[in-house]
PDB file of C-alpha atoms and ligand atoms in Angstrom:
ATOM      1  CA  MET A   1      -9.097 -15.794 -29.882  1.00  0.00           C
ATOM      2  CA  LYS A   2      -6.086 -15.722 -27.591  1.00  0.00           C
ATOM      3  CA  PHE A   3      -3.216 -13.252 -28.126  1.00  0.00           C
ATOM      4  CA  ASP A   4      -0.084 -13.664 -26.053  1.00  0.00           C
ATOM      5  CA  VAL A   5       2.202 -10.548 -26.569  1.00  0.00           C
ATOM      6  CA  LEU A   6       5.958 -10.979 -25.672  1.00  0.00           C
ATOM      7  CA  THR A   7       7.137  -7.335 -25.090  1.00  0.00           C
ATOM      8  CA  LEU A   8       9.529  -5.150 -23.040  1.00  0.00           C
ATOM      9  CA  PHE A   9       6.706  -2.382 -22.855  1.00  0.00           C
ATOM     10  CA  PRO A  10       3.390  -4.013 -21.806  1.00  0.00           C
ATOM     11  CA  GLU A  11       2.168  -0.560 -20.645  1.00  0.00           C
ATOM     12  CA  MET A  12       1.978   0.470 -24.307  1.00  0.00           C
ATOM     13  CA  PHE A  13      -0.941  -1.872 -24.738  1.00  0.00           C
ATOM     14  CA  GLU A  14      -3.377   0.200 -22.594  1.00  0.00           C
ATOM     15  CA  ALA A  15      -3.966   1.935 -26.009  1.00  0.00           C
ATOM     16  CA  ILE A  16      -5.758  -1.230 -27.438  1.00  0.00           C
ATOM     17  CA  LYS A  17      -7.996  -1.906 -24.475  1.00  0.00           C
ATOM     18  CA  GLN A  18     -10.528   0.774 -25.399  1.00  0.00           C
ATOM     19  CA  SER A  19     -13.510   1.027 -27.485  1.00  0.00           C
ATOM     20  CA  ILE A  20     -14.758  -2.030 -29.585  1.00  0.00           C
ATOM     21  CA  ILE A  21     -11.642  -4.140 -28.617  1.00  0.00           C
ATOM     22  CA  GLY A  22     -12.145  -3.176 -24.932  1.00  0.00           C
ATOM     23  CA  LYS A  23     -15.778  -4.435 -25.098  1.00  0.00           C
ATOM     24  CA  ALA A  24     -14.663  -7.623 -26.847  1.00  0.00           C
ATOM     25  CA  ILE A  25     -12.240  -8.356 -23.928  1.00  0.00           C
ATOM     26  CA  GLU A  26     -15.022  -7.619 -21.386  1.00  0.00           C
ATOM     27  CA  LYS A  27     -17.236 -10.102 -23.115  1.00  0.00           C
ATOM     28  CA  ASN A  28     -14.324 -12.760 -23.119  1.00  0.00           C
ATOM     29  CA  ILE A  29     -14.465 -12.965 -27.013  1.00  0.00           C
ATOM     30  CA  ILE A  30     -10.852 -12.057 -27.250  1.00  0.00           C
ATOM     31  CA  ASP A  31      -8.179 -12.489 -24.602  1.00  0.00           C
ATOM     32  CA  ILE A  32      -4.908 -10.270 -24.696  1.00  0.00           C
ATOM     33  CA  ASN A  33      -2.303 -11.571 -22.372  1.00  0.00           C
ATOM     34  CA  LEU A  34       0.767  -9.327 -21.965  1.00  0.00           C
ATOM     35  CA  VAL A  35       4.090 -11.180 -21.073  1.00  0.00           C
ATOM     36  CA  ASN A  36       6.820  -8.939 -19.916  1.00  0.00           C
ATOM     37  CA  ILE A  37      10.070 -10.314 -21.408  1.00  0.00           C
ATOM     38  CA  ARG A  38      11.916  -8.665 -18.517  1.00  0.00           C
ATOM     39  CA  ASP A  39      10.335 -11.134 -16.148  1.00  0.00           C
ATOM     40  CA  PHE A  40      12.423 -13.817 -17.574  1.00  0.00           C
ATOM     41  CA  SER A  41      15.718 -12.162 -17.202  1.00  0.00           C
ATOM     42  CA  LYS A  42      18.533 -14.247 -15.696  1.00  0.00           C
ATOM     43  CA  ASP A  43      20.282 -11.567 -13.627  1.00  0.00           C
ATOM     44  CA  LYS A  44      19.663  -9.485 -10.489  1.00  0.00           C
ATOM     45  CA  HIS A  45      19.580  -6.270 -12.589  1.00  0.00           C
ATOM     46  CA  ASN A  46      16.701  -7.582 -14.807  1.00  0.00           C
ATOM     47  CA  LYS A  47      18.991  -7.178 -17.908  1.00  0.00           C
ATOM     48  CA  VAL A  48      17.575  -8.581 -21.100  1.00  0.00           C
ATOM     49  CA  ASP A  49      19.954  -7.260 -23.673  1.00  0.00           C
ATOM     50  CA  ASP A  50      23.699  -7.254 -24.401  1.00  0.00           C
ATOM     51  CA  THR A  51      26.235  -5.750 -27.044  1.00  0.00           C
ATOM     52  CA  PRO A  52      26.126  -7.325 -30.469  1.00  0.00           C
ATOM     53  CA  TYR A  53      28.878  -9.808 -31.360  1.00  0.00           C
ATOM     54  CA  GLY A  54      31.039  -8.373 -34.078  1.00  0.00           C
ATOM     55  CA  GLY A  55      30.506  -4.922 -32.697  1.00  0.00           C
ATOM     56  CA  GLY A  56      28.433  -1.910 -33.843  1.00  0.00           C
ATOM     57  CA  ALA A  57      25.801   0.353 -32.197  1.00  0.00           C
ATOM     58  CA  GLY A  58      22.911  -0.556 -29.943  1.00  0.00           C
ATOM     59  CA  MET A  59      21.927  -3.623 -27.978  1.00  0.00           C
ATOM     60  CA  VAL A  60      20.530  -6.987 -28.848  1.00  0.00           C
ATOM     61  CA  ILE A  61      17.907  -8.907 -26.888  1.00  0.00           C
ATOM     62  CA  ARG A  62      19.252 -12.098 -25.732  1.00  0.00           C
ATOM     63  CA  PRO A  63      17.742 -15.364 -27.029  1.00  0.00           C
ATOM     64  CA  ASP A  64      17.587 -17.384 -23.762  1.00  0.00           C
ATOM     65  CA  VAL A  65      15.317 -14.568 -22.201  1.00  0.00           C
ATOM     66  CA  VAL A  66      12.913 -14.427 -25.120  1.00  0.00           C
ATOM     67  CA  TYR A  67      12.904 -18.320 -25.300  1.00  0.00           C
ATOM     68  CA  ASP A  68      11.808 -18.638 -21.658  1.00  0.00           C
ATOM     69  CA  ALA A  69       9.093 -16.043 -22.262  1.00  0.00           C
ATOM     70  CA  TYR A  70       7.885 -17.891 -25.230  1.00  0.00           C
ATOM     71  CA  ASN A  71       7.911 -21.296 -23.311  1.00  0.00           C
ATOM     72  CA  SER A  72       5.766 -19.856 -20.462  1.00  0.00           C
ATOM     73  CA  VAL A  73       2.741 -19.230 -23.047  1.00  0.00           C
ATOM     74  CA  LYS A  74       3.301 -21.718 -25.868  1.00  0.00           C
ATOM     75  CA  SER A  75       0.627 -24.213 -26.923  1.00  0.00           C
ATOM     76  CA  GLU A  76       0.239 -27.060 -29.455  1.00  0.00           C
ATOM     77  CA  ASP A  77      -1.605 -24.859 -32.056  1.00  0.00           C
ATOM     78  CA  ALA A  78      -0.031 -21.564 -31.258  1.00  0.00           C
ATOM     79  CA  LYS A  79       1.283 -19.544 -34.336  1.00  0.00           C
ATOM     80  CA  VAL A  80       4.164 -17.277 -33.413  1.00  0.00           C
ATOM     81  CA  ILE A  81       4.377 -13.952 -35.446  1.00  0.00           C
ATOM     82  CA  TYR A  82       7.451 -11.694 -35.207  1.00  0.00           C
ATOM     83  CA  LEU A  83       6.638  -8.080 -36.143  1.00  0.00           C
ATOM     84  CA  SER A  84       9.492  -6.810 -38.250  1.00  0.00           C
ATOM     85  CA  PRO A  85      10.359  -4.712 -41.343  1.00  0.00           C
ATOM     86  CA  GLN A  86      11.789  -7.883 -42.864  1.00  0.00           C
ATOM     87  CA  GLY A  87       8.334  -9.475 -42.883  1.00  0.00           C
ATOM     88  CA  LYS A  88       5.716  -9.660 -45.553  1.00  0.00           C
ATOM     89  CA  VAL A  89       3.574  -6.575 -45.626  1.00  0.00           C
ATOM     90  CA  LEU A  90       0.307  -7.008 -44.045  1.00  0.00           C
ATOM     91  CA  ASN A  91      -2.912  -6.804 -46.030  1.00  0.00           C
ATOM     92  CA  GLN A  92      -6.597  -7.530 -45.455  1.00  0.00           C
ATOM     93  CA  ASN A  93      -6.364 -11.084 -47.007  1.00  0.00           C
ATOM     94  CA  LYS A  94      -3.618 -11.889 -44.468  1.00  0.00           C
ATOM     95  CA  VAL A  95      -5.647 -10.429 -41.671  1.00  0.00           C
ATOM     96  CA  LYS A  96      -8.689 -12.593 -42.673  1.00  0.00           C
ATOM     97  CA  GLU A  97      -6.567 -15.665 -42.847  1.00  0.00           C
ATOM     98  CA  LEU A  98      -4.949 -15.084 -39.347  1.00  0.00           C
ATOM     99  CA  SER A  99      -8.393 -14.454 -37.805  1.00  0.00           C
ATOM    100  CA  LYS A 100      -9.017 -18.237 -38.234  1.00  0.00           C
ATOM    101  CA  GLU A 101      -6.264 -19.035 -35.782  1.00  0.00           C
ATOM    102  CA  LYS A 102      -7.160 -19.841 -32.111  1.00  0.00           C
ATOM    103  CA  HIS A 103      -3.860 -18.805 -30.486  1.00  0.00           C
ATOM    104  CA  LEU A 104      -1.367 -16.142 -31.647  1.00  0.00           C
ATOM    105  CA  ILE A 105       1.946 -15.260 -29.962  1.00  0.00           C
ATOM    106  CA  LEU A 106       3.149 -11.916 -31.016  1.00  0.00           C
ATOM    107  CA  LEU A 107       6.922 -11.206 -30.523  1.00  0.00           C
ATOM    108  CA  CYS A 108       7.766  -7.425 -30.254  1.00  0.00           C
ATOM    109  CA  GLY A 109      11.440  -6.481 -30.792  1.00  0.00           C
ATOM    110  CA  HIS A 110      13.010  -3.342 -29.557  1.00  0.00           C
ATOM    111  CA  TYR A 111      16.565  -1.841 -29.768  1.00  0.00           C
ATOM    112  CA  GLU A 112      18.658  -3.223 -32.532  1.00  0.00           C
ATOM    113  CA  GLY A 113      16.802  -6.474 -32.599  1.00  0.00           C
ATOM    114  CA  ILE A 114      16.617  -9.941 -31.199  1.00  0.00           C
ATOM    115  CA  ASP A 115      19.230 -12.748 -31.409  1.00  0.00           C
ATOM    116  CA  GLN A 116      18.709 -14.486 -34.650  1.00  0.00           C
ATOM    117  CA  ARG A 117      18.868 -17.956 -33.133  1.00  0.00           C
ATOM    118  CA  VAL A 118      15.675 -17.630 -31.090  1.00  0.00           C
ATOM    119  CA  ILE A 119      13.848 -16.065 -34.129  1.00  0.00           C
ATOM    120  CA  ASP A 120      14.890 -19.064 -36.280  1.00  0.00           C
ATOM    121  CA  GLU A 121      13.742 -21.436 -33.462  1.00  0.00           C
ATOM    122  CA  ILE A 122      10.257 -20.077 -32.545  1.00  0.00           C
ATOM    123  CA  VAL A 123       8.963 -17.868 -35.297  1.00  0.00           C
ATOM    124  CA  ASP A 124       6.437 -19.274 -37.692  1.00  0.00           C
ATOM    125  CA  GLU A 125       5.777 -16.003 -39.635  1.00  0.00           C
ATOM    126  CA  GLU A 126       7.391 -12.641 -39.964  1.00  0.00           C
ATOM    127  CA  ILE A 127       4.956  -9.618 -40.573  1.00  0.00           C
ATOM    128  CA  SER A 128       5.583  -5.895 -41.530  1.00  0.00           C
ATOM    129  CA  ILE A 129       2.818  -3.442 -41.270  1.00  0.00           C
ATOM    130  CA  GLY A 130       4.579  -1.153 -43.902  1.00  0.00           C
ATOM    131  CA  ASP A 131       7.932   0.064 -45.407  1.00  0.00           C
ATOM    132  CA  TYR A 132       9.081   2.337 -42.578  1.00  0.00           C
ATOM    133  CA  VAL A 133      11.033   1.759 -39.362  1.00  0.00           C
ATOM    134  CA  LEU A 134       9.550   2.049 -35.939  1.00  0.00           C
ATOM    135  CA  THR A 135      11.277   2.096 -32.466  1.00  0.00           C
ATOM    136  CA  GLY A 136       9.777  -1.354 -31.753  1.00  0.00           C
ATOM    137  CA  GLY A 137       7.072  -3.971 -32.649  1.00  0.00           C
ATOM    138  CA  GLU A 138       4.513  -2.971 -30.196  1.00  0.00           C
ATOM    139  CA  LEU A 139       2.456  -0.528 -32.378  1.00  0.00           C
ATOM    140  CA  PRO A 140       2.578  -3.086 -35.258  1.00  0.00           C
ATOM    141  CA  SER A 141       1.320  -5.710 -32.706  1.00  0.00           C
ATOM    142  CA  MET A 142      -1.632  -3.610 -31.861  1.00  0.00           C
ATOM    143  CA  VAL A 143      -2.396  -2.919 -35.476  1.00  0.00           C
ATOM    144  CA  LEU A 144      -2.463  -6.813 -35.954  1.00  0.00           C
ATOM    145  CA  ILE A 145      -4.686  -7.377 -32.831  1.00  0.00           C
ATOM    146  CA  ASP A 146      -7.141  -4.766 -33.880  1.00  0.00           C
ATOM    147  CA  SER A 147      -7.485  -5.669 -37.529  1.00  0.00           C
ATOM    148  CA  ILE A 148      -7.761  -9.420 -36.757  1.00  0.00           C
ATOM    149  CA  SER A 149     -10.242  -8.926 -33.854  1.00  0.00           C
ATOM    150  CA  ARG A 150     -12.719  -7.184 -36.296  1.00  0.00           C
ATOM    151  CA  TYR A 151     -13.240 -10.775 -37.939  1.00  0.00           C
ATOM    152  CA  VAL A 152     -13.691 -12.666 -34.584  1.00  0.00           C
ATOM    153  CA  GLU A 153     -17.371 -13.611 -34.189  1.00  0.00           C
ATOM    154  CA  GLY A 154     -19.133 -11.171 -31.844  1.00  0.00           C
ATOM    155  CA  VAL A 155     -16.680  -8.369 -31.892  1.00  0.00           C
ATOM    156  CA  LEU A 156     -18.475  -6.298 -34.633  1.00  0.00           C
ATOM    157  CA  ASN A 157     -22.243  -5.975 -35.045  1.00  0.00           C
ATOM    158  CA  LYS A 158     -23.859  -7.958 -37.916  1.00  0.00           C
ATOM    159  CA  GLU A 159     -24.486  -4.874 -40.130  1.00  0.00           C
ATOM    160  CA  SER A 160     -20.882  -3.802 -40.094  1.00  0.00           C
ATOM    161  CA  ILE A 161     -19.641  -7.268 -41.289  1.00  0.00           C
ATOM    162  CA  ILE A 162     -22.284  -7.429 -44.206  1.00  0.00           C
ATOM    163  CA  GLU A 163     -21.349  -3.741 -45.134  1.00  0.00           C
ATOM    164  CA  GLU A 164     -17.681  -4.888 -45.438  1.00  0.00           C
ATOM    165  CA  SER A 165     -18.226  -8.053 -47.506  1.00  0.00           C
ATOM    166  CA  PHE A 166     -20.448  -6.013 -49.944  1.00  0.00           C
ATOM    167  CA  SER A 167     -17.753  -3.471 -50.658  1.00  0.00           C
ATOM    168  CA  GLU A 168     -14.748  -5.800 -50.535  1.00  0.00           C
ATOM    169  CA  ASN A 169     -11.437  -4.307 -51.996  1.00  0.00           C
ATOM    170  CA  LEU A 170     -13.102  -0.933 -52.399  1.00  0.00           C
ATOM    171  CA  LEU A 171     -12.660   2.249 -50.399  1.00  0.00           C
ATOM    172  CA  GLU A 172     -15.741   3.306 -48.295  1.00  0.00           C
ATOM    173  CA  TYR A 173     -18.383   5.667 -49.702  1.00  0.00           C
ATOM    174  CA  PRO A 174     -18.895   9.055 -48.028  1.00  0.00           C
ATOM    175  CA  GLN A 175     -20.939   9.267 -44.842  1.00  0.00           C
ATOM    176  CA  TYR A 176     -23.383  12.136 -43.812  1.00  0.00           C
ATOM    177  CA  THR A 177     -25.265  12.901 -40.701  1.00  0.00           C
ATOM    178  CA  ARG A 178     -27.235  15.897 -39.285  1.00  0.00           C
ATOM    179  CA  PRO A 179     -27.513  18.816 -39.738  1.00  0.00           C
ATOM    180  CA  GLU A 180     -28.981  18.377 -43.298  1.00  0.00           C
ATOM    181  CA  ILE A 181     -27.317  21.743 -44.261  1.00  0.00           C
ATOM    182  CA  PHE A 182     -23.741  22.581 -43.103  1.00  0.00           C
ATOM    183  CA  LEU A 183     -21.963  25.737 -44.392  1.00  0.00           C
ATOM    184  CA  GLU A 184     -24.533  25.878 -47.221  1.00  0.00           C
ATOM    185  CA  LYS A 185     -23.731  22.302 -48.206  1.00  0.00           C
ATOM    186  CA  LYS A 186     -26.740  19.913 -48.464  1.00  0.00           C
ATOM    187  CA  VAL A 187     -26.680  16.169 -47.855  1.00  0.00           C
ATOM    188  CA  PRO A 188     -26.908  14.237 -51.055  1.00  0.00           C
ATOM    189  CA  GLU A 189     -30.734  13.976 -51.915  1.00  0.00           C
ATOM    190  CA  VAL A 190     -30.787  10.260 -52.399  1.00  0.00           C
ATOM    191  CA  LEU A 191     -29.876   9.570 -48.877  1.00  0.00           C
ATOM    192  CA  LEU A 192     -32.911  11.439 -47.683  1.00  0.00           C
ATOM    193  CA  SER A 193     -35.196   9.492 -50.165  1.00  0.00           C
ATOM    194  CA  GLY A 194     -35.715   6.393 -48.037  1.00  0.00           C
ATOM    195  CA  HIS A 195     -35.282   4.503 -51.303  1.00  0.00           C
ATOM    196  CA  HIS A 196     -33.013   1.670 -50.104  1.00  0.00           C
ATOM    197  CA  GLU A 197     -32.129   0.177 -53.614  1.00  0.00           C
ATOM    198  CA  ASN A 198     -31.281   3.604 -54.862  1.00  0.00           C
ATOM    199  CA  ILE A 199     -29.118   4.334 -51.803  1.00  0.00           C
ATOM    200  CA  ARG A 200     -27.234   0.996 -52.186  1.00  0.00           C
ATOM    201  CA  LYS A 201     -26.555   1.812 -55.759  1.00  0.00           C
ATOM    202  CA  TRP A 202     -25.436   5.293 -55.128  1.00  0.00           C
ATOM    203  CA  ARG A 203     -23.040   4.099 -52.490  1.00  0.00           C
ATOM    204  CA  LYS A 204     -21.544   1.334 -54.704  1.00  0.00           C
ATOM    205  CA  GLU A 205     -20.950   4.030 -57.425  1.00  0.00           C
ATOM    206  CA  ARG A 206     -19.362   6.294 -54.966  1.00  0.00           C
ATOM    207  CA  SER A 207     -17.063   3.563 -53.646  1.00  0.00           C
ATOM    208  CA  LEU A 208     -16.003   2.734 -57.274  1.00  0.00           C
ATOM    209  CA  GLU A 209     -15.401   6.380 -58.098  1.00  0.00           C
ATOM    210  CA  ILE A 210     -13.210   7.099 -54.939  1.00  0.00           C
ATOM    211  CA  THR A 211     -11.297   3.928 -55.381  1.00  0.00           C
ATOM    212  CA  LYS A 212     -10.471   4.759 -58.988  1.00  0.00           C
ATOM    213  CA  LEU A 213      -9.536   8.289 -57.998  1.00  0.00           C
ATOM    214  CA  LYS A 214      -7.426   7.623 -54.827  1.00  0.00           C
ATOM    215  CA  ARG A 215      -6.407   4.107 -54.930  1.00  0.00           C
ATOM    216  CA  PRO A 216      -6.570   2.722 -58.543  1.00  0.00           C
ATOM    217  CA  ASP A 217      -4.034   0.045 -57.562  1.00  0.00           C
ATOM    218  CA  LEU A 218      -6.806  -1.722 -55.445  1.00  0.00           C
ATOM    219  CA  LEU A 219      -8.876  -2.213 -58.683  1.00  0.00           C
ATOM    220  CA  ARG A 220      -5.969  -3.748 -60.510  1.00  0.00           C
TER     221      ARG A 220
HETATM  222  C1  4F9 B 301       7.738  -3.870 -37.566  1.00  0.00           C
HETATM  223  C2  4F9 B 301       8.164  -1.790 -38.643  1.00  0.00           C
HETATM  224  C3  4F9 B 301       6.642  -4.068 -38.451  1.00  0.00           C
HETATM  225  C4  4F9 B 301       7.031  -2.121 -39.586  1.00  0.00           C
HETATM  226  C5  4F9 B 301       9.723  -3.206 -35.602  1.00  0.00           C
HETATM  227  C6  4F9 B 301      11.178  -1.545 -35.724  1.00  0.00           C
HETATM  228  C7  4F9 B 301       8.395  -2.789 -37.630  1.00  0.00           C
HETATM  229  C8  4F9 B 301       9.502  -2.397 -36.691  1.00  0.00           C
HETATM  230  N1  4F9 B 301       6.337  -3.314 -39.363  1.00  0.00           N
HETATM  231  N2  4F9 B 301      10.407  -1.378 -36.826  1.00  0.00           N
HETATM  232  N3  4F9 B 301      10.924  -2.647 -35.008  1.00  0.00           N
END
């Protein structure tokens, strides 16, 4: 899976090159190519934005600069996603769907936004990660890369994937590790029993119970 990220702040993406995603990058299972929109500026001061037509506060990113950044990475089968509060709110079904793509181009806005003409020209899908406003699309892009990469073959170990499909649309059951007694609290007996079928049933029950209590909307 190839991700091209069009951003004014490529340094922010150091955060996603860690842990499981970092390993997947090393193994060449996923590729994250950071494209600095500023590299496509047309003037000697590297300016990428200008004041909004019609007036108002803030600056707007110029369409020509974004278009040239896009043209430097586009491919026949690329899907272009703009991270924006105006997009459809991301959920696990959308994540799974997007994980089947080969090439995603993620466009990150900043300031007051990006000139609408280039959005209309290049964007296939607008996605929000929730109903709140951020300072830019970089964190939402990283959320998208992280959640999608989990579904790419070879990124997670097999057990984690089976575990997930088993408990689909439910919250996770509680986990315990050593010590067996902590602040006078014992680990649930069934988990020490070695009885795999009973453990499986207990975990499913806890998942259902926790989902009913904390997120009944997930059960519908
Ligand atoms: C993008 C917020 C996606 C939520 C981008 C300011 C954003 C956002 N989901 N807020 N720029």
